[in-house]
PDB file of C-alpha atoms and ligand atoms in Angstrom:
ATOM      1  CA  UNK A  22      31.655  53.236  50.688  1.00 77.00           C
ATOM      2  CA  UNK A  23      32.513  54.527  54.117  1.00 92.00           C
ATOM      3  CA  UNK A  24      29.354  56.507  54.807  1.00 96.00           C
ATOM      4  CA  UNK A  25      25.760  56.029  53.717  1.00 98.00           C
ATOM      5  CA  UNK A  26      23.058  58.707  53.547  1.00 98.00           C
ATOM      6  CA  UNK A  27      19.555  58.736  52.090  1.00 98.00           C
ATOM      7  CA  UNK A  28      16.261  60.564  51.705  1.00 98.00           C
ATOM      8  CA  UNK A  29      12.951  58.891  52.563  1.00 98.00           C
ATOM      9  CA  UNK A  30       9.494  60.016  51.414  1.00 97.00           C
ATOM     10  CA  UNK A  31       6.303  59.080  49.592  1.00 97.00           C
ATOM     11  CA  UNK A  32       6.546  59.889  46.692  1.00 95.00           C
ATOM     12  CA  UNK A  33      10.317  60.157  46.344  1.00 96.00           C
ATOM     13  CA  UNK A  34      11.182  59.751  42.634  1.00 94.00           C
ATOM     14  CA  UNK A  35      11.165  63.541  42.155  1.00 90.00           C
ATOM     15  CA  UNK A  36      13.784  64.231  44.867  1.00 95.00           C
ATOM     16  CA  UNK A  37      16.807  66.252  43.702  1.00 96.00           C
ATOM     17  CA  UNK A  38      18.703  65.573  46.945  1.00 97.00           C
ATOM     18  CA  UNK A  39      20.644  62.455  45.798  1.00 98.00           C
ATOM     19  CA  UNK A  40      22.134  64.355  42.825  1.00 98.00           C
ATOM     20  CA  UNK A  41      22.902  67.421  44.946  1.00 98.00           C
ATOM     21  CA  UNK A  42      24.638  65.520  47.771  1.00 98.00           C
ATOM     22  CA  UNK A  43      26.471  63.093  45.472  1.00 98.00           C
ATOM     23  CA  UNK A  44      27.939  65.990  43.461  1.00 98.00           C
ATOM     24  CA  UNK A  45      29.121  67.496  46.752  1.00 97.00           C
ATOM     25  CA  UNK A  46      30.825  64.253  47.903  1.00 97.00           C
ATOM     26  CA  UNK A  47      32.535  63.854  44.527  1.00 97.00           C
ATOM     27  CA  UNK A  48      33.820  67.428  44.489  1.00 97.00           C
ATOM     28  CA  UNK A  49      35.526  66.973  47.893  1.00 97.00           C
ATOM     29  CA  UNK A  50      36.586  63.322  47.405  1.00 96.00           C
ATOM     30  CA  UNK A  51      34.382  62.114  50.279  1.00 97.00           C
ATOM     31  CA  UNK A  52      33.806  58.352  50.318  1.00 97.00           C
ATOM     32  CA  UNK A  53      30.010  58.442  50.761  1.00 97.00           C
ATOM     33  CA  UNK A  54      26.829  57.618  48.900  1.00 98.00           C
ATOM     34  CA  UNK A  55      23.318  59.082  49.058  1.00 98.00           C
ATOM     35  CA  UNK A  56      20.277  57.014  48.053  1.00 98.00           C
ATOM     36  CA  UNK A  57      16.529  57.616  47.818  1.00 98.00           C
ATOM     37  CA  UNK A  58      14.018  55.233  49.401  1.00 98.00           C
ATOM     38  CA  UNK A  59      10.282  55.117  48.827  1.00 98.00           C
ATOM     39  CA  UNK A  60       8.758  54.640  52.297  1.00 98.00           C
ATOM     40  CA  UNK A  61       4.992  54.455  52.721  1.00 98.00           C
ATOM     41  CA  UNK A  62       3.561  55.925  55.952  1.00 97.00           C
ATOM     42  CA  UNK A  63       2.571  52.464  57.254  1.00 98.00           C
ATOM     43  CA  UNK A  64       6.245  51.352  56.997  1.00 98.00           C
ATOM     44  CA  UNK A  65       7.972  54.360  58.533  1.00 98.00           C
ATOM     45  CA  UNK A  66       8.984  52.705  61.827  1.00 98.00           C
ATOM     46  CA  UNK A  67      10.397  49.616  60.051  1.00 98.00           C
ATOM     47  CA  UNK A  68      12.252  51.819  57.567  1.00 98.00           C
ATOM     48  CA  UNK A  69      13.915  53.762  60.400  1.00 98.00           C
ATOM     49  CA  UNK A  70      14.918  50.494  62.130  1.00 98.00           C
ATOM     50  CA  UNK A  71      16.278  49.259  58.800  1.00 98.00           C
ATOM     51  CA  UNK A  72      18.364  52.368  58.148  1.00 98.00           C
ATOM     52  CA  UNK A  73      19.860  52.079  61.649  1.00 97.00           C
ATOM     53  CA  UNK A  74      20.538  48.349  61.256  1.00 97.00           C
ATOM     54  CA  UNK A  75      22.181  48.896  57.867  1.00 97.00           C
ATOM     55  CA  UNK A  76      24.632  51.412  59.313  1.00 96.00           C
ATOM     56  CA  UNK A  77      23.360  54.630  57.697  1.00 98.00           C
ATOM     57  CA  UNK A  78      25.009  57.717  59.208  1.00 98.00           C
ATOM     58  CA  UNK A  79      21.988  59.908  58.551  1.00 98.00           C
ATOM     59  CA  UNK A  80      19.073  60.620  56.270  1.00 98.00           C
ATOM     60  CA  UNK A  81      16.751  63.344  55.079  1.00 98.00           C
ATOM     61  CA  UNK A  82      13.010  63.121  55.566  1.00 97.00           C
ATOM     62  CA  UNK A  83      10.437  64.534  53.194  1.00 95.00           C
ATOM     63  CA  UNK A  84       6.639  64.468  52.852  1.00 92.00           C
ATOM     64  CA  UNK A  85       4.621  62.968  54.431  1.00 95.00           C
ATOM     65  CA  UNK A  86       6.929  61.811  57.250  1.00 97.00           C
ATOM     66  CA  UNK A  87       8.355  65.042  58.705  1.00 95.00           C
ATOM     67  CA  UNK A  88       6.019  65.120  61.725  1.00 94.00           C
ATOM     68  CA  UNK A  89       5.367  61.393  62.258  1.00 97.00           C
ATOM     69  CA  UNK A  90       9.085  60.584  62.515  1.00 98.00           C
ATOM     70  CA  UNK A  91       9.433  62.717  65.653  1.00 97.00           C
ATOM     71  CA  UNK A  92       8.173  59.910  67.894  1.00 98.00           C
ATOM     72  CA  UNK A  93      10.938  57.635  66.525  1.00 98.00           C
ATOM     73  CA  UNK A  94      13.765  59.989  67.563  1.00 98.00           C
ATOM     74  CA  UNK A  95      15.862  59.771  70.755  1.00 98.00           C
ATOM     75  CA  UNK A  96      16.336  63.545  70.851  1.00 98.00           C
ATOM     76  CA  UNK A  97      15.463  66.679  68.893  1.00 98.00           C
ATOM     77  CA  UNK A  98      17.540  69.778  68.196  1.00 97.00           C
ATOM     78  CA  UNK A  99      16.029  73.205  69.062  1.00 95.00           C
ATOM     79  CA  UNK A 100      15.376  73.753  65.333  1.00 95.00           C
ATOM     80  CA  UNK A 101      13.312  70.537  65.088  1.00 95.00           C
ATOM     81  CA  UNK A 102      11.434  71.386  68.290  1.00 94.00           C
ATOM     82  CA  UNK A 103      10.597  74.857  66.961  1.00 92.00           C
ATOM     83  CA  UNK A 104       9.411  73.537  63.584  1.00 92.00           C
ATOM     84  CA  UNK A 105       7.569  70.580  65.097  1.00 92.00           C
ATOM     85  CA  UNK A 106       9.037  68.604  62.207  1.00 92.00           C
ATOM     86  CA  UNK A 107      12.218  66.717  61.282  1.00 96.00           C
ATOM     87  CA  UNK A 108      13.836  66.859  57.850  1.00 96.00           C
ATOM     88  CA  UNK A 109      17.298  65.575  58.840  1.00 98.00           C
ATOM     89  CA  UNK A 110      18.292  62.658  61.085  1.00 98.00           C
ATOM     90  CA  UNK A 111      21.810  61.923  62.345  1.00 98.00           C
ATOM     91  CA  UNK A 112      22.837  58.664  63.989  1.00 97.00           C
ATOM     92  CA  UNK A 113      25.366  59.509  66.672  1.00 94.00           C
ATOM     93  CA  UNK A 114      26.671  56.776  68.989  1.00 93.00           C
ATOM     94  CA  UNK A 115      23.508  54.791  68.278  1.00 93.00           C
ATOM     95  CA  UNK A 116      21.243  57.732  69.100  1.00 97.00           C
ATOM     96  CA  UNK A 117      18.775  59.114  66.541  1.00 98.00           C
ATOM     97  CA  UNK A 118      18.961  62.909  66.564  1.00 98.00           C
ATOM     98  CA  UNK A 119      16.144  64.714  64.741  1.00 98.00           C
ATOM     99  CA  UNK A 120      16.977  68.110  63.248  1.00 97.00           C
ATOM    100  CA  UNK A 121      15.304  70.596  60.912  1.00 96.00           C
ATOM    101  CA  UNK A 122      17.150  72.704  58.329  1.00 97.00           C
ATOM    102  CA  UNK A 123      14.166  73.951  56.255  1.00 95.00           C
ATOM    103  CA  UNK A 124      13.537  77.256  58.051  1.00 96.00           C
ATOM    104  CA  UNK A 125      17.182  78.227  58.467  1.00 97.00           C
ATOM    105  CA  UNK A 126      17.821  77.127  54.868  1.00 98.00           C
ATOM    106  CA  UNK A 127      15.192  79.634  53.753  1.00 98.00           C
ATOM    107  CA  UNK A 128      16.662  82.362  55.969  1.00 98.00           C
ATOM    108  CA  UNK A 129      20.141  81.731  54.538  1.00 97.00           C
ATOM    109  CA  UNK A 130      18.806  81.837  50.976  1.00 97.00           C
ATOM    110  CA  UNK A 131      17.435  85.393  51.359  1.00 98.00           C
ATOM    111  CA  UNK A 132      19.771  87.038  53.876  1.00 96.00           C
ATOM    112  CA  UNK A 133      22.029  88.724  51.325  1.00 94.00           C
ATOM    113  CA  UNK A 134      19.080  90.081  49.332  1.00 96.00           C
ATOM    114  CA  UNK A 135      17.004  91.217  52.322  1.00 96.00           C
ATOM    115  CA  UNK A 136      19.916  92.884  54.131  1.00 90.00           C
ATOM    116  CA  UNK A 137      18.729  92.549  57.747  1.00 96.00           C
ATOM    117  CA  UNK A 138      15.649  90.989  59.356  1.00 98.00           C
ATOM    118  CA  UNK A 139      14.903  92.695  62.660  1.00 97.00           C
ATOM    119  CA  UNK A 140      11.676  94.724  62.703  1.00 97.00           C
ATOM    120  CA  UNK A 141      10.978  94.156  58.992  1.00 98.00           C
ATOM    121  CA  UNK A 142       7.594  92.937  57.737  1.00 98.00           C
ATOM    122  CA  UNK A 143       7.167  89.517  56.136  1.00 98.00           C
ATOM    123  CA  UNK A 144       3.885  88.409  54.538  1.00 98.00           C
ATOM    124  CA  UNK A 145       3.506  84.679  53.951  1.00 98.00           C
ATOM    125  CA  UNK A 146       0.892  83.318  51.547  1.00 98.00           C
ATOM    126  CA  UNK A 147      -0.059  79.837  52.757  1.00 97.00           C
ATOM    127  CA  UNK A 148      -0.057  78.133  56.170  1.00 96.00           C
ATOM    128  CA  UNK A 149       1.054  74.581  55.356  1.00 91.00           C
ATOM    129  CA  UNK A 150       4.185  72.718  56.467  1.00 88.00           C
ATOM    130  CA  UNK A 151       6.623  74.841  54.465  1.00 91.00           C
ATOM    131  CA  UNK A 152       5.058  78.098  55.645  1.00 94.00           C
ATOM    132  CA  UNK A 153       5.277  76.962  59.272  1.00 94.00           C
ATOM    133  CA  UNK A 154       9.028  76.259  59.090  1.00 92.00           C
ATOM    134  CA  UNK A 155       9.735  79.528  57.273  1.00 96.00           C
ATOM    135  CA  UNK A 156       7.471  81.660  59.501  1.00 97.00           C
ATOM    136  CA  UNK A 157       9.020  80.377  62.738  1.00 96.00           C
ATOM    137  CA  UNK A 158      12.562  80.878  61.427  1.00 97.00           C
ATOM    138  CA  UNK A 159      11.792  84.433  60.223  1.00 98.00           C
ATOM    139  CA  UNK A 160      10.082  85.270  63.529  1.00 97.00           C
ATOM    140  CA  UNK A 161      13.176  83.994  65.365  1.00 96.00           C
ATOM    141  CA  UNK A 162      15.167  86.546  63.312  1.00 97.00           C
ATOM    142  CA  UNK A 163      12.924  89.320  64.675  1.00 98.00           C
ATOM    143  CA  UNK A 164      10.652  89.842  61.649  1.00 98.00           C
ATOM    144  CA  UNK A 165       6.958  90.749  62.046  1.00 98.00           C
ATOM    145  CA  UNK A 166       4.914  88.012  60.372  1.00 98.00           C
ATOM    146  CA  UNK A 167       1.543  88.324  58.602  1.00 98.00           C
ATOM    147  CA  UNK A 168      -0.029  85.056  57.407  1.00 98.00           C
ATOM    148  CA  UNK A 169      -2.682  84.880  54.663  1.00 98.00           C
ATOM    149  CA  UNK A 170      -4.210  81.505  53.870  1.00 98.00           C
ATOM    150  CA  UNK A 171      -7.170  80.227  51.860  1.00 98.00           C
ATOM    151  CA  UNK A 172      -8.356  78.426  55.020  1.00 97.00           C
ATOM    152  CA  UNK A 173      -8.217  81.235  57.640  1.00 98.00           C
ATOM    153  CA  UNK A 174      -8.358  78.863  60.651  1.00 98.00           C
ATOM    154  CA  UNK A 175      -4.983  77.389  59.679  1.00 97.00           C
ATOM    155  CA  UNK A 176      -3.439  80.878  59.439  1.00 98.00           C
ATOM    156  CA  UNK A 177      -4.768  81.665  62.930  1.00 98.00           C
ATOM    157  CA  UNK A 178      -3.292  78.450  64.370  1.00 97.00           C
ATOM    158  CA  UNK A 179       0.095  79.329  62.878  1.00 97.00           C
ATOM    159  CA  UNK A 180      -0.102  82.837  64.351  1.00 98.00           C
ATOM    160  CA  UNK A 181      -0.729  81.316  67.807  1.00 97.00           C
ATOM    161  CA  UNK A 182       2.269  79.012  67.379  1.00 96.00           C
ATOM    162  CA  UNK A 183       4.554  81.902  66.376  1.00 97.00           C
ATOM    163  CA  UNK A 184       3.401  83.834  69.444  1.00 98.00           C
ATOM    164  CA  UNK A 185       4.073  80.811  71.688  1.00 96.00           C
ATOM    165  CA  UNK A 186       7.674  80.944  70.450  1.00 96.00           C
ATOM    166  CA  UNK A 187       7.921  84.635  71.345  1.00 97.00           C
ATOM    167  CA  UNK A 188       7.353  86.053  67.849  1.00 97.00           C
ATOM    168  CA  UNK A 189       5.060  88.787  66.551  1.00 98.00           C
ATOM    169  CA  UNK A 190       2.374  87.646  64.115  1.00 98.00           C
ATOM    170  CA  UNK A 191      -1.058  88.458  62.680  1.00 98.00           C
ATOM    171  CA  UNK A 192      -3.274  86.860  60.042  1.00 98.00           C
ATOM    172  CA  UNK A 193      -5.548  88.270  57.351  1.00 96.00           C
ATOM    173  CA  UNK A 194      -7.633  87.584  54.289  1.00 95.00           C
ATOM    174  CA  UNK A 195      -6.095  85.664  51.387  1.00 97.00           C
ATOM    175  CA  UNK A 196      -6.420  88.608  48.985  1.00 97.00           C
ATOM    176  CA  UNK A 197      -4.589  91.822  48.022  1.00 97.00           C
ATOM    177  CA  UNK A 198      -4.861  94.588  50.646  1.00 95.00           C
ATOM    178  CA  UNK A 199      -3.048  97.363  52.534  1.00 94.00           C
ATOM    179  CA  UNK A 200      -0.312  94.902  53.441  1.00 96.00           C
ATOM    180  CA  UNK A 201       1.074  95.263  49.906  1.00 96.00           C
ATOM    181  CA  UNK A 202       2.218  98.840  50.547  1.00 94.00           C
ATOM    182  CA  UNK A 203       4.776  98.283  53.280  1.00 95.00           C
ATOM    183  CA  UNK A 204       5.841  94.657  52.959  1.00 97.00           C
ATOM    184  CA  UNK A 205       9.604  94.012  53.011  1.00 98.00           C
ATOM    185  CA  UNK A 206       9.424  90.317  52.193  1.00 98.00           C
ATOM    186  CA  UNK A 207       6.583  88.444  50.471  1.00 98.00           C
ATOM    187  CA  UNK A 208       6.801  84.645  50.392  1.00 98.00           C
ATOM    188  CA  UNK A 209       4.492  82.487  48.273  1.00 98.00           C
ATOM    189  CA  UNK A 210       4.404  79.096  50.046  1.00 96.00           C
ATOM    190  CA  UNK A 211       1.221  77.529  48.615  1.00 95.00           C
ATOM    191  CA  UNK A 212       1.387  74.792  46.014  1.00 91.00           C
ATOM    192  CA  UNK A 213      -0.386  77.049  43.460  1.00 95.00           C
ATOM    193  CA  UNK A 214       1.844  77.343  40.382  1.00 93.00           C
ATOM    194  CA  UNK A 215       3.490  73.948  40.728  1.00 87.00           C
ATOM    195  CA  UNK A 216       1.648  72.756  37.623  1.00 87.00           C
ATOM    196  CA  UNK A 217       1.868  76.099  35.810  1.00 89.00           C
ATOM    197  CA  UNK A 218      -1.515  77.374  37.009  1.00 94.00           C
ATOM    198  CA  UNK A 219      -2.032  81.131  37.621  1.00 95.00           C
ATOM    199  CA  UNK A 220      -2.054  82.575  41.159  1.00 97.00           C
ATOM    200  CA  UNK A 221      -5.561  83.610  42.390  1.00 96.00           C
ATOM    201  CA  UNK A 222      -4.686  87.341  42.745  1.00 97.00           C
ATOM    202  CA  UNK A 223      -2.225  89.966  41.522  1.00 97.00           C
ATOM    203  CA  UNK A 224       0.270  91.832  43.729  1.00 97.00           C
ATOM    204  CA  UNK A 225      -0.268  95.059  41.778  1.00 96.00           C
ATOM    205  CA  UNK A 226       0.474  98.024  44.067  1.00 95.00           C
ATOM    206  CA  UNK A 227       3.192  96.212  46.053  1.00 97.00           C
ATOM    207  CA  UNK A 228       6.127  98.290  47.275  1.00 94.00           C
ATOM    208  CA  UNK A 229       8.863  98.004  44.650  1.00 93.00           C
ATOM    209  CA  UNK A 230      11.325  97.700  47.552  1.00 94.00           C
ATOM    210  CA  UNK A 231       9.900  94.289  48.466  1.00 97.00           C
ATOM    211  CA  UNK A 232      11.782  91.057  47.955  1.00 98.00           C
ATOM    212  CA  UNK A 233       9.339  88.473  46.578  1.00 98.00           C
ATOM    213  CA  UNK A 234      10.030  84.746  46.853  1.00 98.00           C
ATOM    214  CA  UNK A 235       8.062  81.814  45.448  1.00 98.00           C
ATOM    215  CA  UNK A 236       9.368  78.663  47.140  1.00 96.00           C
ATOM    216  CA  UNK A 237       8.361  76.521  44.167  1.00 94.00           C
ATOM    217  CA  UNK A 238      11.624  75.494  42.532  1.00 89.00           C
ATOM    218  CA  UNK A 239      11.352  74.968  38.819  1.00 83.00           C
ATOM    219  CA  UNK A 240      13.137  76.635  35.928  1.00 82.00           C
ATOM    220  CA  UNK A 241      11.402  79.768  34.662  1.00 85.00           C
ATOM    221  CA  UNK A 242       9.114  82.079  36.635  1.00 92.00           C
ATOM    222  CA  UNK A 243       5.783  81.003  38.093  1.00 95.00           C
ATOM    223  CA  UNK A 244       2.862  83.350  37.236  1.00 96.00           C
ATOM    224  CA  UNK A 245       3.289  84.738  40.747  1.00 97.00           C
ATOM    225  CA  UNK A 246       6.951  85.687  40.259  1.00 97.00           C
ATOM    226  CA  UNK A 247       6.247  87.016  36.779  1.00 97.00           C
ATOM    227  CA  UNK A 248       3.572  89.294  38.276  1.00 97.00           C
ATOM    228  CA  UNK A 249       5.940  90.509  41.036  1.00 98.00           C
ATOM    229  CA  UNK A 250       8.659  91.234  38.468  1.00 97.00           C
ATOM    230  CA  UNK A 251       6.181  93.335  36.468  1.00 97.00           C
ATOM    231  CA  UNK A 252       5.652  95.481  39.591  1.00 96.00           C
ATOM    232  CA  UNK A 253       9.410  96.158  39.747  1.00 96.00           C
ATOM    233  CA  UNK A 254      10.214  93.840  42.701  1.00 97.00           C
ATOM    234  CA  UNK A 255      13.329  91.749  43.132  1.00 97.00           C
ATOM    235  CA  UNK A 256      12.336  88.076  42.900  1.00 97.00           C
ATOM    236  CA  UNK A 257      13.704  84.662  43.817  1.00 96.00           C
ATOM    237  CA  UNK A 258      12.460  81.086  43.412  1.00 95.00           C
ATOM    238  CA  UNK A 259      12.760  78.169  45.863  1.00 95.00           C
ATOM    239  CA  UNK A 260      16.046  76.782  44.588  1.00 96.00           C
ATOM    240  CA  UNK A 261      18.028  78.643  47.270  1.00 96.00           C
ATOM    241  CA  UNK A 262      15.868  77.190  50.064  1.00 97.00           C
ATOM    242  CA  UNK A 263      16.311  73.678  48.686  1.00 97.00           C
ATOM    243  CA  UNK A 264      20.057  74.213  48.360  1.00 98.00           C
ATOM    244  CA  UNK A 265      20.666  75.585  51.836  1.00 98.00           C
ATOM    245  CA  UNK A 266      18.460  73.065  53.659  1.00 98.00           C
ATOM    246  CA  UNK A 267      20.677  70.452  51.968  1.00 98.00           C
ATOM    247  CA  UNK A 268      23.900  72.312  52.762  1.00 98.00           C
ATOM    248  CA  UNK A 269      22.931  72.635  56.441  1.00 98.00           C
ATOM    249  CA  UNK A 270      22.021  68.911  56.555  1.00 98.00           C
ATOM    250  CA  UNK A 271      25.435  68.119  55.061  1.00 98.00           C
ATOM    251  CA  UNK A 272      27.191  70.229  57.691  1.00 98.00           C
ATOM    252  CA  UNK A 273      25.134  68.644  60.504  1.00 98.00           C
ATOM    253  CA  UNK A 274      26.292  65.197  59.335  1.00 98.00           C
ATOM    254  CA  UNK A 275      29.841  65.774  58.157  1.00 96.00           C
ATOM    255  CA  UNK A 276      30.976  69.012  59.812  1.00 95.00           C
ATOM    256  CA  UNK A 277      32.979  71.583  57.846  1.00 94.00           C
ATOM    257  CA  UNK A 278      31.507  73.627  55.027  1.00 96.00           C
ATOM    258  CA  UNK A 279      29.319  72.107  52.348  1.00 98.00           C
ATOM    259  CA  UNK A 280      30.473  72.789  48.753  1.00 98.00           C
ATOM    260  CA  UNK A 281      27.499  75.057  48.131  1.00 98.00           C
ATOM    261  CA  UNK A 282      28.341  76.205  44.600  1.00 97.00           C
ATOM    262  CA  UNK A 283      28.862  72.639  43.372  1.00 98.00           C
ATOM    263  CA  UNK A 284      25.588  71.576  44.990  1.00 98.00           C
ATOM    264  CA  UNK A 285      23.768  74.558  43.439  1.00 97.00           C
ATOM    265  CA  UNK A 286      25.064  73.612  39.996  1.00 97.00           C
ATOM    266  CA  UNK A 287      23.936  69.997  40.492  1.00 98.00           C
ATOM    267  CA  UNK A 288      20.414  71.202  41.336  1.00 96.00           C
ATOM    268  CA  UNK A 289      20.279  73.464  38.273  1.00 94.00           C
ATOM    269  CA  UNK A 290      21.568  70.690  35.988  1.00 95.00           C
ATOM    270  CA  UNK A 291      18.922  68.268  37.229  1.00 95.00           C
ATOM    271  CA  UNK A 292      16.108  70.797  36.807  1.00 91.00           C
ATOM    272  CA  UNK A 293      17.220  71.645  33.268  1.00 89.00           C
ATOM    273  CA  UNK A 294      17.516  67.960  32.408  1.00 89.00           C
ATOM    274  CA  UNK A 295      13.952  67.409  33.617  1.00 83.00           C
ATOM    275  CA  UNK A 296      12.638  70.333  31.590  1.00 76.00           C
ATOM    276  CA  UNK A 297      14.416  69.018  28.484  1.00 71.00           C
ATOM    277  CA  UNK A 298      13.141  65.482  29.117  1.00 64.00           C
ATOM    278  CA  UNK A 299       9.532  66.707  29.440  1.00 59.00           C
ATOM    279  CA  UNK A 300       9.688  68.872  26.274  1.00 46.00           C
TER     280      UNK A 300
HETATM  281  N1  LIG B 410      11.956  75.244  48.001  1.00 62.76           N
HETATM  282  C1  LIG B 410      11.875  74.279  48.885  1.00 62.76           C
HETATM  283  O1  LIG B 410      12.880  73.783  49.402  1.00 62.76           O
HETATM  284  C2  LIG B 410      10.516  73.790  49.312  1.00 62.76           C
HETATM  285  C3  LIG B 410      10.396  73.069  50.520  1.00 62.76           C
HETATM  286  C4  LIG B 410       9.130  72.622  50.910  1.00 62.76           C
HETATM  287  C5  LIG B 410       8.019  72.860  50.096  1.00 62.76           C
HETATM  288  N2  LIG B 410       8.181  73.547  48.920  1.00 62.76           N
HETATM  289  C6  LIG B 410       6.983  73.821  48.078  1.00 62.76           C
HETATM  290  O2  LIG B 410       6.030  74.524  48.872  1.00 62.76           O
HETATM  291  C7  LIG B 410       4.712  74.230  48.451  1.00 62.76           C
HETATM  292  C8  LIG B 410       3.828  73.893  49.662  1.00 62.76           C
HETATM  293  O3  LIG B 410       4.350  72.759  50.340  1.00 62.76           O
HETATM  294  P1  LIG B 410       3.811  72.363  51.800  1.00 62.76           P
HETATM  295  O4  LIG B 410       4.657  71.237  52.243  1.00 62.76           O
HETATM  296  O5  LIG B 410       3.675  73.553  52.668  1.00 62.76           O
HETATM  297  O6  LIG B 410       2.325  71.834  51.446  1.00 62.76           O
HETATM  298  P2  LIG B 410       1.065  71.740  52.421  1.00 62.76           P
HETATM  299  O7  LIG B 410       1.472  71.540  53.831  1.00 62.76           O
HETATM  300  O8  LIG B 410       0.160  70.740  51.774  1.00 62.76           O
HETATM  301  O9  LIG B 410       0.357  73.197  52.326  1.00 62.76           O
HETATM  302  C9  LIG B 410      -0.219  73.634  51.120  1.00 62.76           C
HETATM  303  C10 LIG B 410      -0.601  75.109  51.213  1.00 62.76           C
HETATM  304  O10 LIG B 410      -1.052  75.531  49.909  1.00 62.76           O
HETATM  305  C11 LIG B 410      -2.382  76.072  50.042  1.00 62.76           C
HETATM  306  N3  LIG B 410      -3.122  75.800  48.813  1.00 62.76           N
HETATM  307  C12 LIG B 410      -3.168  74.625  48.135  1.00 62.76           C
HETATM  308  N4  LIG B 410      -3.962  74.759  47.034  1.00 62.76           N
HETATM  309  C13 LIG B 410      -4.409  76.041  47.040  1.00 62.76           C
HETATM  310  C14 LIG B 410      -5.243  76.795  46.162  1.00 62.76           C
HETATM  311  N5  LIG B 410      -5.778  76.255  45.061  1.00 62.76           N
HETATM  312  N6  LIG B 410      -5.481  78.098  46.457  1.00 62.76           N
HETATM  313  C15 LIG B 410      -4.933  78.660  47.562  1.00 62.76           C
HETATM  314  N7  LIG B 410      -4.137  78.009  48.420  1.00 62.76           N
HETATM  315  C16 LIG B 410      -3.873  76.708  48.165  1.00 62.76           C
HETATM  316  C17 LIG B 410      -2.960  75.396  51.259  1.00 62.76           C
HETATM  317  O11 LIG B 410      -4.026  76.186  51.737  1.00 62.76           O
HETATM  318  P3  LIG B 410      -5.215  75.525  52.648  1.00 62.76           P
HETATM  319  O12 LIG B 410      -4.676  75.503  54.038  1.00 62.76           O
HETATM  320  O13 LIG B 410      -6.352  76.465  52.463  1.00 62.76           O
HETATM  321  O14 LIG B 410      -5.476  74.153  52.096  1.00 62.76           O
HETATM  322  C18 LIG B 410      -1.744  75.399  52.189  1.00 62.76           C
HETATM  323  O15 LIG B 410      -1.557  76.683  52.758  1.00 62.76           O
HETATM  324  C19 LIG B 410       4.844  73.093  47.422  1.00 62.76           C
HETATM  325  O16 LIG B 410       4.763  73.689  46.141  1.00 62.76           O
HETATM  326  C20 LIG B 410       6.251  72.548  47.649  1.00 62.76           C
HETATM  327  O17 LIG B 410       6.817  72.033  46.461  1.00 62.76           O
HETATM  328  C21 LIG B 410       9.400  74.019  48.523  1.00 62.76           C
END
């Protein structure tokens, strides 16, 4: 193999990235491989040294390493600086360049459905790592951001961060409210629903013009998306975000255009296989 890529995380068995990237290499005849490595937090620095020593061209980074790996980079792209997190590393002339494709991957996944960002209102449920990347990327597109989180202090901290980057943001109570009436984009970024559990409140009364996204990526609707569909909203799950963060990582490493449709199919096949395997 000419080029070697990987994803590191803890846990890592669930990652769909190896299948997605490998399908992409095969479809374009690229001589590369993509592996997954289980790296515990206490071994992160050694793992990074090892990947460099073994001649890897780049790697993806997932939980819980996205913030800790920053101190091991030689430089950061503006996207990684903005997110305060790295999900993609490229080795270039011996230098470790930390990049982040999560936020822009989300933006790309909704841009056709939202039809313009500037001045529109986005409400984000949750203020964790995923919400932060998405909120900063949407604010950079000129959207007004409203953050609702179970722990209000974390929503307030995220609002301050968005403002520091020149965005417009407010926070509120993690409950239905007036915000439902004029929201253009509603994004569910909490982990509620991952195990099939119901969302704590309904979005009854939401504008039927809103685009509603649940970034959980599993086949079938979460309770949250099912509820939004009942209110007449257009809905989307997190598969698009996962796909485009991977496609942007590919393009950062290899240049050119990633084979997005082939990668999307590989993601869908893996998710269906998992559902079938569990049944
Ligand atoms: N589609 C994609 O590509 C993609 C990418 C990244 C993540 N994700 C998904 O996004 C979700 C969140 O990931 P993350 O990295 O942001 O996690 P995280 O940093 O741990 O944040 C978790 C968020 O969920 C909230 N939360 C957890 N349990 C809750 C409950 N019972 N009720 C209300 N709120 C609750 C937390 O609120 P508190 O602050 O109050 O604890 C926090 O806002 C996961 O399901 C993950 O699979 C998808």
